[in-house]
Amino acid sequence: MQYDDGCEEREYHSLNADTIAGYLEETGSFASFFDHYEERPSQLDLVRAITHCFNDSAIGVFEAGTGVGKSLAYLLPAFEWALANKVRVVVSTGTINLQHQLIDKDVPDALKILGEKPDMPQALLIKGRQNYLCLRRLMQTVQEPDLFTQEAEELAAIQKWAQTTDEGTRSALPFMPAPGLWVKICSESDNCLGQRCPFYTSCFVMKLRKKAEKAAILIVNHHLLFADLASRQDGAGYAATAVLPPFHAIIFDEAHTIEEAASSFFSHTFSRYELNRSITTLSRVKKGKNVGCLEKITAVSTKAELMPVIANALTKTQAAYAALEAQALNFCGSVSSLSFTQVPAAKTAALLALCKDFAGELNKLNNALAVLITNAEPNDDPRYEDAVREGGIALSRLQDIAETLEHFFQWTQQPDYVFWIEKMQSPGGEVPRFNQTPIDLADKLRHAVFKPFDTVIALSATLKIGNSFSFWMGRTGLLSFSGKEVRTGTFDSPFHYEKNVLLNIPTDAPAPDDEQFQAFVNTAVARLIEITGGKTLVLFTSYESLKQTCAFARSELPDMEILQQGEDDRSRLLHTFKEHIDSILFATTSFWAGIDVPGEALTHVILVKLPFAVPSAPLFRARADAIERKGGSSFMQLSVPEAVVQFRQGFGRLMRSQTDRGIVTLLDKRALIKQYGRIFIDSIPKTKQCFASLQEIVYNIESFLY
C-alpha cells in the first residue's frame, strides 16, 4: 500500500460514522467473537465523534472513562481513514505498557473486526532509536581489548542473540544488559553511517524504517513523537521523513501527559554524563591501554602538534566541570532542585562565574579538536575513518553543551524559560543537572501539533477539572485556538461505581501539616490493610512518609507481604503484587498512574494525601509566578487543577474491569473541610461514601466487603 506523504491540502473521502460504530454494536462483527456480548453506548458515541473529527479535519478533546473501550474506538476509524485516503496516522501513548497492549491485543482485534479487505493497512510499533541494537557498534565493542569479565559474558550472549532476533530491541533480550554496556552498542542517530555501513542490509533500524514506510498506523510513545516533531520544527519539515515517516493525523492516548513529554524536547540540559560520554570517546584508559579515538585521529592529522594542547584542555575542562558541580550542589543546598530566581542574586552569580570558567576551557578544547579533526586525512583506512567520525560526533556533542551554556549566561534576557539545577542520584552520590525549560508550552504545541496536522484526537480518562476541559486546553494551547474547529466530549465509564466502590475520608484525621499526621497515617494504614486482608495499593506523595509508614506496617503486621517501591525493579514489584493476591504495595508518584491491576489483587486503594505539587519545584514555581504576574491565582489555576488530575489518576487504579469491586480511602480531610475540596470529590464518579471517624470507616469496610 502506498501512502501519500505530501502535506499540502487535499480532498478526503469521508467515512460513515454509523457504519464504523456498527462494528461494535450487538449485531456487529465484534459481538461474534463472544458468547455473551454487551455493547457500550459510550464507546459507540466515541467512535462516531472520532470519525466525524477525521471527516471534518477537526481537533477532538475527549474524556473517556475507564472501561469505555477507547482503544478500539479510535483504532477502527484510524484504520478505515488510512485505507480510504492512503494517509498515515500516528497513535501516541504515554506508557510502554499501553503501546504493547495496542500492538499485541487491540490492533489484532481491530483487524479481525474490520475483516478481510483488499490492501488492508498495517500497524507497526516503533520505539526510540536507543532501544535497538546497532550491529556495527556491537562488533566494535566485541573487538575492544581487555573487556571486563561480566561485560564480555553479556556481550557474547548479545552477539549470539543478534543472529536470531527479528527486531533487535533491548526488551526482546532474555536478560537486562548492564546500562553501561547497552550505551556502547545501541543505535544512535548521530553515529549512523547509513548506506555506508557494512551492516546496512541487516540493520534493525533500517528494516524498521522500511516497515514504517509501508505501515498506515504507527504506534509510538509521546517522547518519540515529540522527538519527531522537534526535528520537524528545527527544519526537517512536515512532508519528509524525520524520526518518523510523514503523517497526516495524530491520536494521543493518555493525553493528560503530553505537556510533560513535550517539555523535555523543548528543553536544553546537560550533566556530567553528557560531558563524560564525549570525553571517554576521545580519550580513556582501560586496563592500562588508551582505547579512545584521539590517538588514531592524531596519527592521520596534519595538525598533530595540537595533541598536547588537547590533552591539557581535556584535563582542564574536567577540572573546571568538577568545580562547577561542587558549586551547583552547594547552590541547591538541602533541596532537590532550585532555579536562578529562587536564590539571592549573589548565589546565582557565583554559579555562573564557574559556568564561565567551564565554558572557557570547553571552548578551548572544542576549537583545538575542530582543527585536529578537520585536518585529519584517514585515506580510506576504515580504522582511521571510524576514529575521525567518532571524534566528530564527540565534538558535536561538546559543542551542544557549549551552546546551552551560552543560554545560561543570557538567562535574564529569556523570561519565557526557567533556568534551574536539579540533583540526581547516582551510584557515586548526588550529581547536578543543568536545565533550561520553557515555562509555557501552549504556543509551541499549537505550532508543532495542532496547526500542521489535519486531525488531532486527544483522549484520556482525566482531562477535565470538574466539568471543564479549560485547564488542559489552556496548558496545551487549545483554549483560544482558532486554526481549526476544536470539539470536546465526555464519554462516561460503564462501570457501576455507585454500587461497587466505597469512598472513605476519616473526619478525625489531623491536618496534613499537623505534626501528628504521620503517626495517624501509620496507624490508619496498618488498620485498613489488616481489615481488607492485604490486596491494597497505598499511594504517597512523599517517599520519606512512605518509608516510615511501611516500616510501621511491617512491624505491626509481620505475617503480611508488604512490598515497597525502591526495594525492587518497578515491573517486578507490579508482577509480584498481581500474582500474590494478598500482598500490599507502598508506592509514590510514578504508581499513581499507568498501572493496571484488575481483579481481587487490588481491592483497596489508600491515598495518603491530596497530591499537590511541591510549591518550590522550579518549573511549578515559574508557572505559578507567571499566573500571579497576570493577576491570577496560582493556587486555583495551577495547584488545584494539577492535583485533581493526579488524584483522579490515583482513584482510577481501583476499577479496571466490569467485575471489579473495592474501596478508595483518602486520609486527607482537606477534601471535606476546604472550599476547594469539593472540586476533588466532584471530579470522580459517584460512589458509596463514608465520611466518618476511622473506627466507623473500619466497621463500614467490613460490612461492605463481608
XYZ file of C-alpha atoms in Angstrom:
706
model
C 0.000 0.000 0.000
C 1.374 3.426 -0.925
C 0.721 6.372 1.360
C 0.507 9.977 0.245
C 3.392 11.693 2.036
C 2.601 15.181 0.771
C 1.217 17.602 3.345
C -0.455 20.059 1.009
C -4.222 20.478 1.284
C -6.115 17.612 -0.277
C -9.640 16.311 -0.571
C -10.506 13.400 1.690
C -13.025 10.596 1.275
C -15.424 10.785 4.218
C -16.258 7.805 6.406
C -19.704 6.676 7.552
C -19.628 7.054 11.338
C -22.660 4.816 11.898
C -21.129 2.022 9.824
C -17.919 2.054 11.876
C -19.821 2.246 15.181
C -21.914 -0.655 13.918
C -18.908 -2.983 14.148
C -19.179 -2.654 17.951
C -22.963 -2.967 18.285
C -24.716 -6.119 19.499
C -25.283 -7.136 15.881
C -21.778 -6.141 14.751
C -18.752 -8.251 13.874
C -17.080 -7.814 17.278
C -20.051 -9.424 19.058
C -19.459 -12.623 17.063
C -16.190 -13.183 18.966
C -18.061 -13.665 22.274
C -20.719 -15.959 23.718
C -22.186 -13.023 25.635
C -21.578 -9.529 24.297
C -22.892 -6.278 25.708
C -22.446 -3.161 23.617
C -21.266 0.022 25.332
C -23.243 3.110 24.267
C -20.426 5.439 25.361
C -17.982 3.541 23.141
C -20.288 3.823 20.138
C -20.692 7.556 20.733
C -16.904 7.947 20.964
C -16.407 6.087 17.663
C -18.815 8.478 15.967
C -17.187 11.563 17.499
C -13.695 10.490 16.379
C -14.898 9.574 12.896
C -16.542 12.991 12.478
C -13.259 14.658 13.506
C -11.464 12.762 10.724
C -14.142 13.721 8.221
C -14.103 17.417 9.180
C -10.328 17.841 9.808
C -11.150 18.838 13.386
C -9.421 18.538 16.744
C -11.140 16.268 19.252
C -10.570 16.518 23.015
C -12.408 13.592 24.575
C -12.521 12.263 28.114
C -13.339 8.555 28.126
C -13.798 6.870 31.480
C -12.222 3.540 32.407
C -13.945 0.677 30.606
C -15.299 2.679 27.670
C -13.010 0.782 25.300
C -11.314 3.817 23.786
C -8.551 1.832 22.032
C -10.957 0.160 19.600
C -12.983 3.376 19.435
C -10.051 5.162 17.794
C -8.317 2.254 16.037
C -11.327 1.371 13.880
C -11.757 4.916 12.441
C -7.961 5.240 12.096
C -7.668 2.061 10.016
C -10.657 2.981 7.873
C -9.325 6.523 7.350
C -5.894 5.255 6.310
C -7.473 2.744 3.926
C -9.888 5.229 2.332
C -7.422 8.102 1.948
C -3.981 6.451 1.712
C -2.584 8.544 4.556
C -0.662 7.637 7.682
C -1.957 8.049 11.266
C 0.238 8.142 14.389
C -1.109 6.746 17.658
C 0.922 8.094 20.577
C 0.729 6.703 24.122
C 2.107 7.832 27.457
C 3.362 4.410 28.571
C 5.214 1.455 27.061
C 2.603 -0.878 28.608
C -0.157 0.663 26.517
C 1.999 0.520 23.382
C 2.389 -3.221 23.809
C -1.281 -3.704 24.662
C -2.224 -1.921 21.446
C 0.065 -3.901 19.148
C -0.432 -7.274 20.876
C -4.175 -7.167 21.560
C -6.152 -4.166 20.314
C -4.721 -3.925 16.786
C -5.319 -7.643 16.054
C -8.863 -7.252 17.407
C -9.461 -4.196 15.203
C -8.242 -6.030 12.113
C -10.453 -9.027 12.879
C -13.427 -6.693 13.353
C -12.785 -4.997 10.018
C -12.448 -8.354 8.268
C -10.541 -9.223 5.128
C -10.230 -6.182 2.898
C -8.052 -5.576 -0.151
C -4.942 -3.572 0.648
C -5.615 -3.776 4.407
C -3.442 -1.215 6.275
C -0.661 -2.391 8.571
C 0.195 -1.190 12.086
C 3.724 -1.001 13.462
C 5.137 -0.411 16.952
C 8.134 1.960 16.907
C 10.357 2.658 19.906
C 13.083 5.240 20.413
C 16.241 4.506 18.446
C 18.330 3.806 21.547
C 16.138 0.728 22.169
C 17.610 -1.016 19.097
C 20.909 -2.853 18.768
C 23.498 -1.433 16.330
C 25.356 -4.340 14.724
C 28.353 -2.206 13.753
C 28.799 -0.839 17.271
C 28.314 -4.368 18.640
C 31.208 -5.662 16.537
C 33.389 -2.690 17.504
C 32.751 -3.393 21.186
C 33.412 -7.122 20.765
C 36.823 -6.244 19.288
C 37.648 -3.832 22.120
C 40.707 -5.066 24.020
C 40.550 -6.351 27.596
C 36.828 -6.322 28.260
C 35.789 -6.855 31.874
C 34.619 -10.424 32.562
C 30.926 -9.651 33.195
C 30.819 -7.278 30.231
C 32.443 -9.896 27.977
C 29.921 -12.560 29.050
C 26.920 -10.318 28.407
C 28.402 -9.210 25.100
C 28.884 -12.810 23.949
C 25.245 -13.565 24.820
C 24.042 -10.482 22.910
C 26.186 -11.402 19.903
C 24.605 -14.858 19.804
C 21.089 -13.412 20.280
C 21.663 -10.881 17.472
C 21.915 -13.737 14.963
C 18.346 -14.908 15.610
C 16.332 -11.882 16.786
C 13.925 -10.282 14.324
C 13.531 -6.855 15.920
C 16.802 -6.326 17.828
C 15.212 -4.412 20.726
C 16.591 -4.393 24.251
C 13.220 -5.543 25.651
C 13.398 -8.662 23.441
C 16.639 -9.781 25.110
C 16.175 -12.689 27.540
C 18.102 -10.659 30.171
C 18.575 -6.990 31.059
C 22.052 -5.868 29.913
C 24.126 -3.524 32.051
C 23.225 0.099 31.164
C 26.868 0.967 30.528
C 27.191 -1.873 28.021
C 23.946 -1.117 26.178
C 25.035 2.508 25.683
C 28.052 1.215 23.763
C 26.084 -0.996 21.374
C 22.700 0.693 20.851
C 21.753 2.648 17.736
C 22.379 6.421 17.726
C 21.159 8.859 15.103
C 24.370 10.928 15.023
C 26.525 7.789 14.934
C 24.832 6.128 11.960
C 26.672 5.514 8.684
C 23.511 4.890 6.695
C 24.178 3.145 3.394
C 27.942 3.270 4.016
C 27.569 0.892 6.965
C 28.747 -2.681 6.283
C 25.697 -3.916 8.250
C 23.203 -1.714 6.398
C 21.165 -4.551 4.853
C 20.754 -6.333 8.211
C 20.378 -3.170 10.331
C 17.377 -3.400 12.676
C 16.647 0.331 12.471
C 16.788 0.368 8.658
C 14.482 -2.651 8.484
C 12.116 -0.841 10.839
C 12.180 2.273 8.638
C 11.225 0.234 5.587
C 8.353 -1.322 7.506
C 7.293 2.126 8.739
C 7.098 3.428 5.176
C 4.580 0.664 4.377
C 2.580 0.953 7.613
C -0.596 3.015 7.911
C -0.740 3.156 11.710
C 2.428 3.956 13.645
C 2.231 3.236 17.377
C 4.756 5.337 19.303
C 5.084 6.950 22.730
C 4.807 10.673 23.431
C 8.571 11.118 23.850
C 9.342 9.612 20.446
C 6.588 11.635 18.794
C 7.898 14.895 20.251
C 11.419 13.985 19.170
C 9.989 13.750 15.641
C 8.017 16.995 15.965
C 11.024 18.861 17.395
C 13.060 17.683 14.393
C 10.347 18.915 12.011
C 10.249 22.271 13.793
C 14.025 22.528 13.513
C 13.901 22.308 9.719
C 13.039 18.763 8.641
C 9.549 19.974 7.632
C 6.298 18.036 7.612
C 6.465 16.418 4.164
C 9.693 14.435 4.672
C 10.846 11.633 6.931
C 12.262 12.917 10.210
C 12.356 10.495 13.147
C 9.133 9.036 11.686
C 7.790 8.948 8.120
C 5.390 11.825 7.343
C 1.841 11.538 8.670
C -1.416 13.495 8.494
C -3.183 12.749 11.781
C -2.305 12.126 15.437
C -4.229 10.256 18.115
C -2.934 10.965 21.624
C -3.925 8.278 24.104
C -3.110 9.171 27.740
C -3.201 12.776 26.522
C -3.043 14.192 30.056
C 0.754 13.593 29.940
C 1.636 15.320 26.657
C 2.704 18.615 28.247
C 5.260 16.811 30.409
C 6.567 14.805 27.425
C 6.798 17.871 25.194
C 8.666 19.775 27.884
C 11.716 17.506 27.621
C 12.033 18.068 23.873
C 11.785 21.832 24.060
C 14.341 21.975 26.884
C 18.148 22.145 26.914
C 20.027 20.137 29.537
C 23.479 18.823 30.377
C 25.254 16.986 33.180
C 28.465 15.073 33.778
C 27.013 12.129 31.844
C 26.849 14.059 28.564
C 30.310 15.525 29.176
C 31.979 12.259 30.200
C 30.382 10.360 27.332
C 32.144 12.574 24.801
C 35.432 12.778 26.709
C 35.694 8.990 27.124
C 35.026 8.598 23.396
C 38.057 10.803 22.791
C 40.385 9.539 25.489
C 40.022 6.796 28.066
C 42.338 4.238 29.592
C 41.198 0.669 30.095
C 43.487 -1.838 31.831
C 46.467 0.371 31.106
C 45.644 0.913 27.434
C 44.279 4.039 25.752
C 41.169 2.994 23.824
C 39.888 6.455 22.851
C 39.857 7.735 19.266
C 42.208 10.725 19.725
C 45.428 8.808 19.119
C 44.239 7.482 15.767
C 42.971 10.926 14.713
C 46.303 12.494 15.649
C 48.144 9.847 13.638
C 46.455 10.983 10.396
C 46.044 14.723 11.088
C 48.327 17.347 9.609
C 47.839 19.277 12.859
C 49.221 16.532 15.110
C 51.133 19.136 17.098
C 47.802 20.087 18.722
C 47.645 16.795 20.641
C 49.434 18.140 23.765
C 47.161 21.207 23.696
C 44.074 18.967 23.512
C 45.316 16.662 26.274
C 45.869 19.693 28.514
C 42.453 21.111 27.554
C 40.760 17.804 28.403
C 42.293 17.850 31.889
C 41.375 21.493 32.495
C 37.828 21.028 31.164
C 37.209 18.134 33.543
C 38.689 20.061 36.474
C 36.551 23.126 35.660
C 33.446 20.972 35.492
C 34.271 19.289 38.826
C 34.452 22.750 40.427
C 31.156 23.704 38.752
C 29.490 20.512 40.035
C 30.559 21.267 43.593
C 29.179 24.805 43.302
C 25.916 23.506 41.779
C 25.382 21.116 44.701
C 26.081 23.989 47.071
C 23.605 26.108 45.069
C 20.836 23.562 45.728
C 21.762 23.032 49.355
C 19.393 20.615 51.097
C 16.642 20.768 48.445
C 16.480 18.617 45.320
C 16.152 21.467 42.806
C 16.304 25.270 42.595
C 16.006 27.879 39.875
C 18.063 31.038 39.399
C 15.132 33.184 40.535
C 14.690 31.312 43.816
C 18.030 32.269 45.381
C 19.840 35.549 46.138
C 21.477 37.126 43.075
C 24.939 36.632 44.570
C 24.420 32.861 44.688
C 23.428 32.733 41.009
C 26.372 34.983 40.117
C 28.790 32.625 41.901
C 27.396 29.659 39.961
C 27.542 31.499 36.628
C 31.156 32.533 37.295
C 32.140 28.859 37.429
C 29.906 28.187 34.407
C 32.024 30.739 32.525
C 35.265 29.110 33.706
C 33.989 25.766 32.437
C 32.759 27.296 29.169
C 36.154 28.923 28.613
C 38.013 25.613 28.993
C 35.402 23.750 26.957
C 35.649 26.230 24.076
C 39.457 25.912 24.043
C 39.051 22.142 23.820
C 36.400 22.391 21.094
C 38.450 24.819 18.992
C 41.569 22.669 19.103
C 39.588 19.494 18.447
C 37.865 21.062 15.454
C 41.235 21.959 13.864
C 42.701 18.493 14.570
C 39.681 16.678 13.121
C 39.214 18.997 10.114
C 42.805 18.358 9.100
C 42.650 14.568 9.504
C 43.290 12.503 6.351
C 42.320 8.868 7.007
C 42.922 7.917 3.331
C 40.119 5.340 3.149
C 41.571 3.312 6.018
C 38.494 2.091 7.957
C 40.308 2.182 11.319
C 41.140 5.860 10.976
C 37.880 6.766 9.236
C 35.949 5.358 12.217
C 38.137 7.266 14.662
C 37.681 10.562 12.796
C 33.929 10.067 12.610
C 33.673 9.208 16.327
C 35.783 12.243 17.166
C 33.463 14.427 15.091
C 30.420 13.079 16.956
C 32.074 13.754 20.330
C 32.987 17.279 19.207
C 29.411 17.972 18.071
C 28.063 16.858 21.447
C 30.568 19.029 23.309
C 29.567 21.977 21.132
C 25.926 21.376 22.112
C 26.909 21.714 25.788
C 28.787 24.942 24.983
C 25.713 26.303 23.181
C 23.471 25.509 26.164
C 25.944 27.294 28.438
C 25.560 30.416 26.303
C 21.822 30.334 27.030
C 22.593 30.211 30.758
C 24.722 33.352 30.533
C 21.780 35.173 28.950
C 19.126 33.857 31.338
C 17.869 37.290 32.388
C 17.028 38.059 28.741
C 14.926 34.875 28.421
C 11.868 35.362 30.661
C 9.935 32.584 28.887
C 12.315 29.963 30.272
C 13.207 28.753 33.755
C 16.904 28.021 34.370
C 17.354 25.521 37.150
C 19.595 22.920 38.756
C 18.378 19.525 39.953
C 20.207 16.887 41.965
C 20.117 13.339 40.589
C 21.077 10.207 42.477
C 23.965 8.141 41.112
C 25.958 5.192 42.493
C 28.660 7.684 43.489
C 26.305 10.141 45.187
C 24.391 13.239 44.108
C 25.034 14.672 40.645
C 23.695 18.051 39.413
C 21.900 18.508 36.095
C 21.581 21.911 34.429
C 18.198 22.665 32.811
C 16.625 25.320 30.606
C 12.880 24.634 30.286
C 10.081 26.656 28.674
C 7.566 27.918 31.241
C 4.566 27.801 28.900
C 4.284 25.209 26.137
C 0.930 26.370 24.764
C 2.338 28.279 21.797
C 4.899 25.579 20.978
C 2.221 22.875 20.988
C -0.056 24.967 18.783
C 2.682 25.343 16.165
C 4.173 21.852 16.436
C 0.997 19.764 16.811
C -2.363 21.405 16.251
C -1.685 23.653 13.249
C 0.300 21.320 10.928
C -1.862 18.185 11.126
C -5.283 17.705 9.582
C -6.800 15.845 12.522
C -5.629 15.554 16.131
C -7.517 13.448 18.682
C -6.644 13.752 22.394
C -8.055 11.078 24.714
C -7.670 10.319 28.399
C -9.724 9.294 31.400
C -8.587 12.501 33.164
C -8.739 15.655 31.044
C -11.404 17.582 32.962
C -11.382 19.505 36.205
C -14.952 19.297 37.475
C -16.979 19.690 34.292
C -14.461 21.771 32.354
C -11.669 20.995 29.865
C -10.297 24.543 30.234
C -7.227 23.701 32.316
C -5.846 21.039 29.955
C -6.781 23.032 26.864
C -5.142 26.150 28.271
C -1.903 24.317 29.070
C -1.724 22.748 25.594
C -2.655 25.803 23.523
C -6.216 24.897 22.537
C -8.221 27.247 24.746
C -8.028 30.176 22.331
C -7.073 28.180 19.253
C -8.754 29.320 16.025
C -6.772 27.384 13.415
C -9.452 24.696 13.127
C -12.545 23.514 14.940
C -11.974 22.104 18.430
C -14.585 19.670 19.746
C -14.886 18.316 23.268
C -16.865 15.427 24.680
C -17.262 13.244 27.775
C -17.888 9.508 27.490
C -18.727 8.024 30.877
C -17.429 4.743 32.219
C -19.886 1.831 32.032
C -18.593 0.550 35.389
C -21.031 0.574 38.327
C -19.148 2.879 40.697
C -22.235 3.746 42.781
C -22.777 0.078 43.600
C -19.219 -1.293 43.600
C -16.989 1.416 45.088
C -16.856 2.786 48.630
C -15.067 6.136 49.128
C -13.855 6.854 52.690
C -12.432 10.006 54.257
C -11.716 9.926 58.029
C -13.057 13.062 59.698
C -10.846 12.567 62.765
C -7.599 12.705 60.786
C -5.201 15.531 61.767
C -4.468 18.110 59.051
C -1.550 17.112 56.798
C 0.585 19.926 58.218
C -0.078 18.763 61.805
C 2.883 17.032 63.436
C 0.527 14.189 64.444
C -0.466 13.434 60.852
C 2.341 10.934 60.168
C 1.522 8.946 63.307
C -2.147 8.878 62.267
C -1.181 7.670 58.780
C 0.945 4.870 60.257
C -1.894 3.615 62.448
C -4.643 4.122 59.857
C -2.804 2.328 57.045
C -1.976 -0.658 59.260
C -5.607 -0.992 60.392
C -7.003 -0.548 56.892
C -4.777 -3.128 55.200
C -5.453 -5.571 58.036
C -9.237 -5.282 57.612
C -9.012 -5.929 53.858
C -6.503 -8.771 54.275
C -3.925 -7.041 52.094
C -4.889 -6.559 48.424
C -4.038 -2.875 48.879
C -2.147 -0.189 46.966
C -1.010 2.635 49.270
C -0.085 5.798 47.363
C 2.054 8.510 48.947
C 3.245 11.934 47.814
C 6.435 11.700 49.921
C 8.995 8.894 49.841
C 10.082 9.705 53.392
C 6.498 9.306 54.628
C 6.225 6.053 52.648
C 9.311 4.579 54.343
C 8.062 5.462 57.831
C 4.597 4.006 57.263
C 5.939 0.903 55.550
C 8.315 0.207 58.447
C 5.457 0.641 60.946
C 3.134 -1.656 58.976
C 5.800 -4.353 58.713
C 6.358 -4.247 62.469
C 2.610 -4.388 63.196
C 1.736 -6.982 60.537
C 4.789 -9.253 60.263
C 2.880 -12.048 58.503
C 1.688 -9.866 55.615
C 3.655 -9.491 52.379
C 4.412 -5.774 52.138
C 6.195 -4.503 49.019
C 7.966 -1.137 48.975
C 8.805 0.942 45.909
C 12.563 1.306 45.634
C 13.333 -2.147 47.045
C 12.953 -3.846 43.665
C 12.504 -3.100 39.966
C 9.142 -1.446 39.198
C 7.957 -4.163 36.791
C 8.915 -6.967 39.196
C 7.109 -5.209 42.054
C 3.954 -4.962 39.958
C 4.233 -8.590 38.855
C 4.582 -9.763 42.469
C 1.681 -7.540 43.567
C -0.576 -9.012 40.873
C 0.460 -12.628 41.413
C 0.470 -12.621 45.234
C -3.193 -11.812 45.819
C -2.910 -10.773 49.481
C 0.167 -8.543 49.115
C 0.338 -4.790 49.754
C 2.288 -2.291 47.667
C 3.550 1.015 49.089
C 4.373 3.439 46.263
C 4.790 7.085 45.292
C 4.351 9.356 42.276
C 5.032 7.021 39.333
C 2.446 4.488 40.584
C -0.433 6.981 40.760
C -0.946 6.479 37.014
C -0.339 3.921 34.280
C -0.614 0.701 36.299
C -3.347 -1.841 35.621
C -4.210 -4.419 38.291
C -7.671 -5.824 37.587
C -9.359 -8.319 39.863
C -9.053 -9.269 43.527
C -5.333 -8.420 43.831
C -6.309 -4.745 44.119
C -9.338 -4.333 46.359
C -8.329 -1.213 48.273
C -6.531 1.981 47.190
C -5.339 4.243 50.017
C -4.428 7.804 49.013
C -2.450 9.302 51.880
C -2.640 12.964 50.836
C -4.116 15.089 48.075
C -1.292 15.106 45.505
C -0.369 18.791 45.411
C 2.908 19.600 43.666
C 5.823 20.801 45.799
C 5.336 24.581 45.592
C 9.076 25.244 45.493
C 9.741 22.959 42.488
C 11.398 25.291 39.928
C 9.148 24.680 36.935
C 5.996 24.749 39.061
C 7.170 27.935 40.821
C 7.930 29.633 37.498
C 4.489 28.754 36.126
C 2.828 29.887 39.340
C 4.721 33.206 39.240
C 3.638 33.744 35.617
C -0.014 33.328 36.647
C 0.395 35.698 39.617
C 2.026 38.358 37.417
C -1.115 38.344 35.249
C -3.303 38.863 38.308
C -4.480 35.269 38.606
C -4.486 32.796 41.489
C -1.743 30.222 41.033
C -3.349 28.024 43.688
C -6.727 27.773 41.977
C -5.404 27.956 38.397
C -2.426 25.607 38.758
C -2.027 23.853 42.127
C -5.586 22.582 42.432
C -6.074 21.537 38.767
C -2.774 19.618 38.674
C -3.602 17.896 41.949
C -7.107 16.990 40.740
C -5.700 15.270 37.636
C -3.244 13.275 39.761
C -5.967 12.469 42.315
C -8.251 11.167 39.564
C -5.409 9.006 38.252
C -4.823 7.522 41.709
C -8.548 6.908 42.199
C -8.655 5.254 38.779
C -6.260 2.478 39.820
C -9.120 0.618 41.572
C -11.700 -0.142 38.878
C -10.002 -1.840 35.922
C -12.755 -4.246 34.817
C -16.539 -4.605 34.819
C -16.426 -7.055 37.723
C -14.037 -5.106 39.975
C -15.315 -4.031 43.368
C -13.497 -2.252 46.155
C -12.599 0.708 48.311
C -10.771 4.014 47.989
C -9.722 5.689 51.235
C -8.356 9.236 51.286
C -6.621 10.115 54.578
C -6.558 13.848 53.805
C -9.664 15.554 55.221
C -8.953 18.798 53.315
C -11.240 17.322 50.649
C -14.069 17.794 53.182
C -13.190 20.957 55.084
C -11.572 23.183 52.444
C -13.638 25.114 49.931
C -11.604 23.686 47.043
C -12.071 20.135 48.363
C -15.405 19.767 46.601
C -13.597 20.020 43.242
C -11.764 16.768 44.023
C -14.904 14.908 45.087
C -16.899 16.190 42.104
C -14.178 15.131 39.654
C -14.561 11.398 40.319
C -17.548 9.125 39.584
C -20.344 8.973 42.137
C -19.691 6.214 44.692
C -20.892 4.985 48.044
C -19.414 7.334 50.666
C -18.349 7.115 54.289
C -17.066 10.391 55.716
C -16.725 9.500 59.398
C -14.205 8.546 62.091
C -11.535 5.987 61.257
C -13.236 3.497 63.579
C -16.563 3.874 61.756
C -14.786 3.541 58.401
C -13.220 0.242 59.504
C -16.661 -1.084 60.503
C -18.147 0.134 57.231
C -15.405 -1.517 55.146
C -16.069 -4.805 56.931
C -19.792 -4.537 56.139
C -19.089 -3.566 52.520
C -16.680 -6.443 51.884
C -18.037 -9.249 54.002
